[in-house]
Amino acid sequence: MPIRSTTSFAVSRFGVISATTALCVVMALMMLAASAHAMDRRVLHDGWEFRQMPPAKGDAGIGSSWRTATMPGTVHTDLLAHGLIPDPYVGAPEAGLQWIGLADWEYRTTFQVSAGERAAVRSDLTFDGLDTFAEVFLNDEKVLDADNAFRTWRIPVQGRLREGSNELRVVLRSPIGRMLPHVQSMPYRIAGNYPSPYGDEPKDVLTANFVRKPGYHYGWDWGPRYVTAGIWGSVQFTSWSAAMVEDLQVRQDRVTASVAELTAIATVDAARAGDYQVRLWKTGPGGDRKVMATQRVTLPQGRSRIPQSFRIERPQRWYPTGYGEQPLYTFDVEIVQGAGIVDARRVRTGLRSVELRRERDADGRGFAFIVNDIPVFAKGANSIPFDMFPSRVTPAQLRRVLQSAVDANMNMVRSWGGGYYESDAFYDIADELGLMVWQDFMFGGGMQPAYDPAFRANVVAEAKDQVQRLRNHPSIVLWCGNNEEEIAWKYWGHGKTLKEADPEFAAKVWDGYVQLFDRDLRRVVEEDAGGIAYWPSSPSDDMAEVANTPASGDMHYWEVWGNPAHPPSAYLGVTPRFMSEYGLQAWPVRKTIDHAIARDEQRIDSTQVEAHQKFLAGKGNERLLHYIRMEFGEPRDFDAFVYLSQVMQAEGIGLAARHHRASRPHTMGSLYWQLNDVWPGASWSGIDWFGRWKAMQFHARRFFAPVALAALRKDGRTTVSAVSDRTTSRKGEWRLRVMDLHGRVLGDERTRFELPPLSAVRLATYQDAELLGDADAVKTVAVLDMNVSGELPVREVVYFTEAKNIAWPASPVQAELRQGPEGTTLELGADAMARAVWIDFGSLDADIADNALTLLPGERVTLGVSSSATPEALRAALHVTTLADVLSTPSSSRSTATP
């Protein structure tokens, strides 16, 4: 809509009128201001009820009675709250709960509307999350048919309200029931993801990719199948008679050390045409507040965009963690009419420049994020949903995991596309912590029916909603179209199979894909994201013919763990421009397993264990054993299996991450799969569903340290490199010792060196024979230590054979808990080499300063311990495990803990 500027309005309107007329005008303006203050915004989260309609087969006889509901929420969580279903995470209840996804559900509440609200010129109901096929009724009149869980649904309801009580009702249709007839009628079907093993839909008829709903609800290889429904986002009622601020974008046109050139764009919905003043405030990171721009405008009825440009001299810039601070500015836009503010909107953002740089070189094209002119090596992991039921994820839960990422020296998370767009809290916390976010659109795999124009239009509306909601967050540095759909079509047989069956339909499917992911979503990001780059798929080379190549673009590498299940040393043979997925699986800590699986079921092949192992439909433990046996041999019991899975995962991922960092600047990112968990089970995560760290998370803190050492051994050759994320050069010394497992030093050398900024420097290369000499490989290790000015000491240990072949000494680890003025500490010592030392406190929760560490012979370390348990309880529960313990016979366990 056009906006007529009326900057001189006040002078021209009042400059030539009589005092009486002026008094009347002032009184009228005061009345208008009073009415303008009648803006009402409130959430409608109270008094909700739900029921099933009508009962479905296998529903355990819950009937169709109305029961109280929690809002926001889901059907599964409401049923659980009433004790109508067992805990979906405990034992193996999954098969018996699939009826929930086949049923239709109804929710209702009432809310009060005052006479003033009913008389308002405009009234809206807004649903921030309807999952998924939802019919909304207001006072028994249908006002919405929704079909997308990721959209914001805003419903004009003026003229439909009653003074007093109003009933709001939402009917949620089964997404499987809605889509199954359509998919079954297709002569040839497009590829989906994970077939249901439970019979709720035929294994050859997959409906998930036809529905704009979280894909992981249909099951994934790290989580269960719970096709839930619900009102999972906020429900709001808004009424106004003047103007409402729908959105405020603070577009960063140019940000340098000397100046930030910004444009604040307010989107305003005017109930009536009229004259307004728009006022923009800035509050700096230090709390200083000032008006940055004012403007008088005449707004037409309806939606208008009001831009205001301004500058901030010498801005405090936002940096990724490890590169600087994260100062945040607050901007408030106020819409003023007469003497009153009729509405306002606030956003918080950080000021920075960000670029995805793709320079050509002799190998192909790079893939590097440049923030404030600094090429940042991206270190981190892929995040998945934090729960099967997103409405119960708390900000505290998000903060615990994201803080853990920062504590492990990560600076980026990739918010993966098979879940949902995270809550505002997720991005607020990422902004505060300096975590860059690679944000996927919500497409997790398979192929989409993008040949359907209505489907594409629905997705474009979704994308606009989400990009506009999130575009002020400085943490978001990339929008990506989808996860693995391009390579699935090109290389996994999806495209080939359909081309052979129906070439015309296959061409239509691919053309739709190109239209959606190369054009439509790219256009949304270009128009609405404020300068953030777009990437069409992961992995991809920006729609080039060849994807998932080390030469250009980003890569996923799954030939380790996935087929053909190469050993972890194969990571050293792949040097990508940016590795956005790679991973190894492990089970979580014992306390987490105890929550989900009964002790008498804790066997590798038990029903409950297989229910919580989703890879290869519950047989993923066979793949896990394959990797454990390679390095460690046969685990003697379930506890050893769990412990060795974590050691294998931590060491294997560490090998890959160090290789990526040592390959800088050819490689500029290493994001392993995965950061977190959706429930308590086996997965590729480093942090489990409770927020507890696996061994890999402790290792990540070392291999992602700002200054680190990479000692990479393959085929009898060890390459030693130093890597630095620091922006200034550092001086240091590195030391190489060759010793036996009892600490007898066979060789010792020290070398001083200078480490340039933002670099990887090769320090040395050794053949095994150069290091070992006449020493026995099964009794000898190489220890590399690096000390760099201003940094924590760094250590790497190189072994010359698999752990199962090493002659581990029968020397105990001593562990002593002490209580002092600084709190509880744990002192550890070992008389001989102790690898993969793991400390736990059984059923007690305790945070330990370090874990999953290696002790050299004669070495002693002191670790802080934080717990609500008493020192006596901690001492009684303390248990220390080493690799030597687990690889020995039960009678020769050699780890001890002393009071």
PDB file of N, CA and C in Angstrom, residues 417-488:
ATOM      1  N   GLY A 417      16.258 -30.599   8.974  1.00  0.00           N
ATOM      2  CA  GLY A 417      14.981 -30.366   8.331  1.00  0.00           C
ATOM      3  C   GLY A 417      13.896 -31.404   8.498  1.00  0.00           C
ATOM      4  N   GLY A 418      14.083 -32.430   9.321  1.00  0.00           N
ATOM      5  CA  GLY A 418      13.025 -33.411   9.479  1.00  0.00           C
ATOM      6  C   GLY A 418      12.172 -33.220  10.711  1.00  0.00           C
ATOM      7  N   GLY A 419      12.379 -32.083  11.400  1.00  0.00           N
ATOM      8  CA  GLY A 419      11.640 -31.840  12.631  1.00  0.00           C
ATOM      9  C   GLY A 419      10.659 -30.699  12.483  1.00  0.00           C
ATOM     10  N   TYR A 420      10.915 -29.629  13.218  1.00  0.00           N
ATOM     11  CA  TYR A 420      10.076 -28.428  13.157  1.00  0.00           C
ATOM     12  C   TYR A 420      10.988 -27.226  13.337  1.00  0.00           C
ATOM     13  N   TYR A 421      10.494 -26.058  12.946  1.00  0.00           N
ATOM     14  CA  TYR A 421      11.232 -24.827  13.187  1.00  0.00           C
ATOM     15  C   TYR A 421      11.200 -24.566  14.690  1.00  0.00           C
ATOM     16  N   GLU A 422      12.370 -24.382  15.275  1.00  0.00           N
ATOM     17  CA  GLU A 422      12.453 -24.285  16.729  1.00  0.00           C
ATOM     18  C   GLU A 422      11.755 -23.034  17.254  1.00  0.00           C
ATOM     19  N   SER A 423      11.517 -23.045  18.549  1.00  0.00           N
ATOM     20  CA  SER A 423      10.857 -21.933  19.225  1.00  0.00           C
ATOM     21  C   SER A 423      11.744 -20.702  19.227  1.00  0.00           C
ATOM     22  N   ASP A 424      11.129 -19.541  19.513  1.00  0.00           N
ATOM     23  CA  ASP A 424      11.908 -18.304  19.632  1.00  0.00           C
ATOM     24  C   ASP A 424      13.017 -18.460  20.673  1.00  0.00           C
ATOM     25  N   ALA A 425      12.734 -19.220  21.736  1.00  0.00           N
ATOM     26  CA  ALA A 425      13.726 -19.383  22.800  1.00  0.00           C
ATOM     27  C   ALA A 425      15.013 -20.009  22.274  1.00  0.00           C
ATOM     28  N   PHE A 426      14.908 -20.966  21.362  1.00  0.00           N
ATOM     29  CA  PHE A 426      16.090 -21.619  20.800  1.00  0.00           C
ATOM     30  C   PHE A 426      17.011 -20.583  20.166  1.00  0.00           C
ATOM     31  N   TYR A 427      16.462 -19.703  19.343  1.00  0.00           N
ATOM     32  CA  TYR A 427      17.273 -18.724  18.622  1.00  0.00           C
ATOM     33  C   TYR A 427      17.727 -17.598  19.558  1.00  0.00           C
ATOM     34  N   ASP A 428      16.903 -17.218  20.527  1.00  0.00           N
ATOM     35  CA  ASP A 428      17.331 -16.228  21.518  1.00  0.00           C
ATOM     36  C   ASP A 428      18.569 -16.727  22.255  1.00  0.00           C
ATOM     37  N   ILE A 429      18.545 -17.988  22.663  1.00  0.00           N
ATOM     38  CA  ILE A 429      19.684 -18.559  23.386  1.00  0.00           C
ATOM     39  C   ILE A 429      20.904 -18.648  22.475  1.00  0.00           C
ATOM     40  N   ALA A 430      20.694 -19.064  21.220  1.00  0.00           N
ATOM     41  CA  ALA A 430      21.814 -19.109  20.271  1.00  0.00           C
ATOM     42  C   ALA A 430      22.417 -17.720  20.080  1.00  0.00           C
ATOM     43  N   ASP A 431      21.572 -16.688  19.992  1.00  0.00           N
ATOM     44  CA  ASP A 431      22.069 -15.313  19.884  1.00  0.00           C
ATOM     45  C   ASP A 431      22.948 -14.962  21.078  1.00  0.00           C
ATOM     46  N   GLU A 432      22.470 -15.296  22.265  1.00  0.00           N
ATOM     47  CA  GLU A 432      23.183 -14.946  23.491  1.00  0.00           C
ATOM     48  C   GLU A 432      24.504 -15.685  23.619  1.00  0.00           C
ATOM     49  N   LEU A 433      24.537 -16.922  23.149  1.00  0.00           N
ATOM     50  CA  LEU A 433      25.726 -17.757  23.306  1.00  0.00           C
ATOM     51  C   LEU A 433      26.722 -17.621  22.164  1.00  0.00           C
ATOM     52  N   GLY A 434      26.325 -17.001  21.061  1.00  0.00           N
ATOM     53  CA  GLY A 434      27.213 -16.891  19.918  1.00  0.00           C
ATOM     54  C   GLY A 434      27.271 -18.146  19.077  1.00  0.00           C
ATOM     55  N   LEU A 435      26.195 -18.931  19.088  1.00  0.00           N
ATOM     56  CA  LEU A 435      26.124 -20.133  18.252  1.00  0.00           C
ATOM     57  C   LEU A 435      25.520 -19.776  16.899  1.00  0.00           C
ATOM     58  N   MET A 436      26.270 -19.953  15.830  1.00  0.00           N
ATOM     59  CA  MET A 436      25.710 -19.798  14.496  1.00  0.00           C
ATOM     60  C   MET A 436      24.722 -20.939  14.225  1.00  0.00           C
ATOM     61  N   VAL A 437      23.666 -20.632  13.481  1.00  0.00           N
ATOM     62  CA  VAL A 437      22.645 -21.630  13.156  1.00  0.00           C
ATOM     63  C   VAL A 437      22.544 -21.767  11.650  1.00  0.00           C
ATOM     64  N   TRP A 438      22.772 -22.974  11.165  1.00  0.00           N
ATOM     65  CA  TRP A 438      22.437 -23.360   9.790  1.00  0.00           C
ATOM     66  C   TRP A 438      21.003 -23.877   9.873  1.00  0.00           C
ATOM     67  N   GLN A 439      20.080 -23.178   9.227  1.00  0.00           N
ATOM     68  CA  GLN A 439      18.660 -23.487   9.381  1.00  0.00           C
ATOM     69  C   GLN A 439      18.105 -24.151   8.125  1.00  0.00           C
ATOM     70  N   ASP A 440      17.716 -25.418   8.272  1.00  0.00           N
ATOM     71  CA  ASP A 440      17.007 -26.101   7.186  1.00  0.00           C
ATOM     72  C   ASP A 440      15.546 -25.688   7.167  1.00  0.00           C
ATOM     73  N   PHE A 441      14.959 -25.624   5.970  1.00  0.00           N
ATOM     74  CA  PHE A 441      13.504 -25.686   5.870  1.00  0.00           C
ATOM     75  C   PHE A 441      13.095 -27.128   6.186  1.00  0.00           C
ATOM     76  N   MET A 442      11.830 -27.310   6.564  1.00  0.00           N
ATOM     77  CA  MET A 442      11.435 -28.599   7.133  1.00  0.00           C
ATOM     78  C   MET A 442      11.090 -29.640   6.068  1.00  0.00           C
ATOM     79  N   PHE A 443      12.164 -30.135   5.454  1.00  0.00           N
ATOM     80  CA  PHE A 443      12.085 -31.250   4.513  1.00  0.00           C
ATOM     81  C   PHE A 443      13.229 -32.188   4.852  1.00  0.00           C
ATOM     82  N   GLY A 444      12.883 -33.390   5.339  1.00  0.00           N
ATOM     83  CA  GLY A 444      13.900 -34.249   5.916  1.00  0.00           C
ATOM     84  C   GLY A 444      14.399 -35.373   5.042  1.00  0.00           C
ATOM     85  N   GLY A 445      13.800 -35.625   3.897  1.00  0.00           N
ATOM     86  CA  GLY A 445      14.245 -36.734   3.074  1.00  0.00           C
ATOM     87  C   GLY A 445      13.128 -37.208   2.166  1.00  0.00           C
ATOM     88  N   GLY A 446      13.423 -38.235   1.378  1.00  0.00           N
ATOM     89  CA  GLY A 446      12.433 -38.710   0.418  1.00  0.00           C
ATOM     90  C   GLY A 446      12.307 -37.730  -0.735  1.00  0.00           C
ATOM     91  N   MET A 447      11.090 -37.566  -1.235  1.00  0.00           N
ATOM     92  CA  MET A 447      10.812 -36.614  -2.308  1.00  0.00           C
ATOM     93  C   MET A 447       9.475 -35.960  -2.018  1.00  0.00           C
ATOM     94  N   GLN A 448       9.335 -34.725  -2.429  1.00  0.00           N
ATOM     95  CA  GLN A 448       8.117 -33.963  -2.137  1.00  0.00           C
ATOM     96  C   GLN A 448       7.210 -33.881  -3.363  1.00  0.00           C
ATOM     97  N   PRO A 449       5.901 -33.763  -3.158  1.00  0.00           N
ATOM     98  CA  PRO A 449       4.976 -33.571  -4.279  1.00  0.00           C
ATOM     99  C   PRO A 449       4.962 -32.123  -4.747  1.00  0.00           C
ATOM    100  N   ALA A 450       6.153 -31.590  -5.033  1.00  0.00           N
ATOM    101  CA  ALA A 450       6.271 -30.186  -5.414  1.00  0.00           C
ATOM    102  C   ALA A 450       5.770 -29.923  -6.826  1.00  0.00           C
ATOM    103  N   TYR A 451       5.407 -30.996  -7.546  1.00  0.00           N
ATOM    104  CA  TYR A 451       4.766 -30.822  -8.853  1.00  0.00           C
ATOM    105  C   TYR A 451       3.353 -30.272  -8.698  1.00  0.00           C
ATOM    106  N   ASP A 452       2.828 -30.304  -7.482  1.00  0.00           N
ATOM    107  CA  ASP A 452       1.487 -29.796  -7.200  1.00  0.00           C
ATOM    108  C   ASP A 452       1.587 -28.314  -6.847  1.00  0.00           C
ATOM    109  N   PRO A 453       1.019 -27.392  -7.651  1.00  0.00           N
ATOM    110  CA  PRO A 453       1.121 -25.957  -7.362  1.00  0.00           C
ATOM    111  C   PRO A 453       0.553 -25.587  -5.997  1.00  0.00           C
ATOM    112  N   ALA A 454      -0.506 -26.269  -5.567  1.00  0.00           N
ATOM    113  CA  ALA A 454      -1.098 -25.954  -4.261  1.00  0.00           C
ATOM    114  C   ALA A 454      -0.126 -26.331  -3.140  1.00  0.00           C
ATOM    115  N   PHE A 455       0.585 -27.437  -3.281  1.00  0.00           N
ATOM    116  CA  PHE A 455       1.587 -27.832  -2.291  1.00  0.00           C
ATOM    117  C   PHE A 455       2.692 -26.783  -2.228  1.00  0.00           C
ATOM    118  N   ARG A 456       3.176 -26.358  -3.390  1.00  0.00           N
ATOM    119  CA  ARG A 456       4.238 -25.342  -3.401  1.00  0.00           C
ATOM    120  C   ARG A 456       3.768 -24.039  -2.774  1.00  0.00           C
ATOM    121  N   ALA A 457       2.557 -23.624  -3.075  1.00  0.00           N
ATOM    122  CA  ALA A 457       2.039 -22.375  -2.504  1.00  0.00           C
ATOM    123  C   ALA A 457       1.951 -22.471  -0.984  1.00  0.00           C
ATOM    124  N   ASN A 458       1.549 -23.627  -0.493  1.00  0.00           N
ATOM    125  CA  ASN A 458       1.475 -23.847   0.946  1.00  0.00           C
ATOM    126  C   ASN A 458       2.867 -23.730   1.580  1.00  0.00           C
ATOM    127  N   VAL A 459       3.860 -24.323   0.930  1.00  0.00           N
ATOM    128  CA  VAL A 459       5.230 -24.272   1.444  1.00  0.00           C
ATOM    129  C   VAL A 459       5.774 -22.847   1.400  1.00  0.00           C
ATOM    130  N   VAL A 460       5.488 -22.115   0.337  1.00  0.00           N
ATOM    131  CA  VAL A 460       5.963 -20.731   0.244  1.00  0.00           C
ATOM    132  C   VAL A 460       5.364 -19.884   1.369  1.00  0.00           C
ATOM    133  N   ALA A 461       4.084 -20.086   1.662  1.00  0.00           N
ATOM    134  CA  ALA A 461       3.464 -19.356   2.776  1.00  0.00           C
ATOM    135  C   ALA A 461       4.130 -19.725   4.097  1.00  0.00           C
ATOM    136  N   GLU A 462       4.400 -21.002   4.285  1.00  0.00           N
ATOM    137  CA  GLU A 462       5.127 -21.475   5.475  1.00  0.00           C
ATOM    138  C   GLU A 462       6.496 -20.823   5.571  1.00  0.00           C
ATOM    139  N   ALA A 463       7.232 -20.816   4.444  1.00  0.00           N
ATOM    140  CA  ALA A 463       8.586 -20.265   4.439  1.00  0.00           C
ATOM    141  C   ALA A 463       8.565 -18.778   4.783  1.00  0.00           C
ATOM    142  N   LYS A 464       7.608 -18.046   4.244  1.00  0.00           N
ATOM    143  CA  LYS A 464       7.505 -16.620   4.570  1.00  0.00           C
ATOM    144  C   LYS A 464       7.231 -16.419   6.051  1.00  0.00           C
ATOM    145  N   ASP A 465       6.320 -17.206   6.603  1.00  0.00           N
ATOM    146  CA  ASP A 465       6.034 -17.110   8.035  1.00  0.00           C
ATOM    147  C   ASP A 465       7.308 -17.296   8.856  1.00  0.00           C
ATOM    148  N   GLN A 466       8.067 -18.331   8.534  1.00  0.00           N
ATOM    149  CA  GLN A 466       9.216 -18.679   9.356  1.00  0.00           C
ATOM    150  C   GLN A 466      10.402 -17.746   9.129  1.00  0.00           C
ATOM    151  N   VAL A 467      10.674 -17.387   7.889  1.00  0.00           N
ATOM    152  CA  VAL A 467      11.781 -16.472   7.617  1.00  0.00           C
ATOM    153  C   VAL A 467      11.507 -15.121   8.260  1.00  0.00           C
ATOM    154  N   GLN A 468      10.272 -14.634   8.149  1.00  0.00           N
ATOM    155  CA  GLN A 468       9.947 -13.345   8.752  1.00  0.00           C
ATOM    156  C   GLN A 468      10.001 -13.412  10.278  1.00  0.00           C
ATOM    157  N   ARG A 469       9.607 -14.543  10.844  1.00  0.00           N
ATOM    158  CA  ARG A 469       9.684 -14.688  12.300  1.00  0.00           C
ATOM    159  C   ARG A 469      11.126 -14.666  12.799  1.00  0.00           C
ATOM    160  N   LEU A 470      12.043 -15.253  12.033  1.00  0.00           N
ATOM    161  CA  LEU A 470      13.387 -15.514  12.537  1.00  0.00           C
ATOM    162  C   LEU A 470      14.468 -14.594  11.982  1.00  0.00           C
ATOM    163  N   ARG A 471      14.128 -13.709  11.073  1.00  0.00           N
ATOM    164  CA  ARG A 471      15.168 -13.008  10.332  1.00  0.00           C
ATOM    165  C   ARG A 471      15.972 -11.994  11.152  1.00  0.00           C
ATOM    166  N   ASN A 472      15.519 -11.600  12.324  1.00  0.00           N
ATOM    167  CA  ASN A 472      16.295 -10.663  13.135  1.00  0.00           C
ATOM    168  C   ASN A 472      17.353 -11.341  13.991  1.00  0.00           C
ATOM    169  N   HIS A 473      17.412 -12.666  13.973  1.00  0.00           N
ATOM    170  CA  HIS A 473      18.375 -13.362  14.825  1.00  0.00           C
ATOM    171  C   HIS A 473      19.753 -13.363  14.173  1.00  0.00           C
ATOM    172  N   PRO A 474      20.747 -12.770  14.842  1.00  0.00           N
ATOM    173  CA  PRO A 474      22.093 -12.757  14.248  1.00  0.00           C
ATOM    174  C   PRO A 474      22.707 -14.139  14.151  1.00  0.00           C
ATOM    175  N   SER A 475      22.185 -15.088  14.918  1.00  0.00           N
ATOM    176  CA  SER A 475      22.754 -16.440  14.910  1.00  0.00           C
ATOM    177  C   SER A 475      22.507 -17.159  13.592  1.00  0.00           C
ATOM    178  N   ILE A 476      21.420 -16.842  12.890  1.00  0.00           N
ATOM    179  CA  ILE A 476      21.105 -17.560  11.651  1.00  0.00           C
ATOM    180  C   ILE A 476      22.002 -17.048  10.530  1.00  0.00           C
ATOM    181  N   VAL A 477      22.802 -17.967   9.966  1.00  0.00           N
ATOM    182  CA  VAL A 477      23.763 -17.590   8.933  1.00  0.00           C
ATOM    183  C   VAL A 477      23.480 -18.263   7.596  1.00  0.00           C
ATOM    184  N   LEU A 478      22.512 -19.197   7.551  1.00  0.00           N
ATOM    185  CA  LEU A 478      22.189 -19.873   6.297  1.00  0.00           C
ATOM    186  C   LEU A 478      20.782 -20.440   6.380  1.00  0.00           C
ATOM    187  N   TRP A 479      20.050 -20.331   5.271  1.00  0.00           N
ATOM    188  CA  TRP A 479      18.787 -21.055   5.083  1.00  0.00           C
ATOM    189  C   TRP A 479      19.019 -22.119   4.020  1.00  0.00           C
ATOM    190  N   CYS A 480      18.630 -23.358   4.338  1.00  0.00           N
ATOM    191  CA  CYS A 480      18.866 -24.490   3.429  1.00  0.00           C
ATOM    192  C   CYS A 480      17.534 -25.138   3.077  1.00  0.00           C
ATOM    193  N   GLY A 481      17.357 -25.470   1.802  1.00  0.00           N
ATOM    194  CA  GLY A 481      16.067 -25.951   1.320  1.00  0.00           C
ATOM    195  C   GLY A 481      15.616 -27.266   1.903  1.00  0.00           C
ATOM    196  N   ASN A 482      16.517 -28.241   2.010  1.00  0.00           N
ATOM    197  CA  ASN A 482      16.089 -29.553   2.501  1.00  0.00           C
ATOM    198  C   ASN A 482      17.294 -30.380   2.911  1.00  0.00           C
ATOM    199  N   ASN A 483      17.009 -31.516   3.500  1.00  0.00           N
ATOM    200  CA  ASN A 483      18.026 -32.487   3.888  1.00  0.00           C
ATOM    201  C   ASN A 483      17.980 -33.693   2.955  1.00  0.00           C
ATOM    202  N   GLU A 484      19.031 -33.903   2.184  1.00  0.00           N
ATOM    203  CA  GLU A 484      19.332 -35.128   1.439  1.00  0.00           C
ATOM    204  C   GLU A 484      18.339 -35.479   0.339  1.00  0.00           C
ATOM    205  N   GLU A 485      17.476 -34.592  -0.060  1.00  0.00           N
ATOM    206  CA  GLU A 485      16.529 -34.945  -1.124  1.00  0.00           C
ATOM    207  C   GLU A 485      17.189 -34.943  -2.496  1.00  0.00           C
ATOM    208  N   GLU A 486      18.119 -34.034  -2.733  1.00  0.00           N
ATOM    209  CA  GLU A 486      18.799 -33.996  -4.027  1.00  0.00           C
ATOM    210  C   GLU A 486      19.627 -35.254  -4.249  1.00  0.00           C
ATOM    211  N   ILE A 487      20.419 -35.660  -3.242  1.00  0.00           N
ATOM    212  CA  ILE A 487      21.255 -36.856  -3.453  1.00  0.00           C
ATOM    213  C   ILE A 487      20.407 -38.130  -3.440  1.00  0.00           C
ATOM    214  N   ALA A 488      19.292 -38.112  -2.722  1.00  0.00           N
ATOM    215  CA  ALA A 488      18.417 -39.286  -2.750  1.00  0.00           C
ATOM    216  C   ALA A 488      17.892 -39.515  -4.160  1.00  0.00           C
TER     217      ALA A 488
END
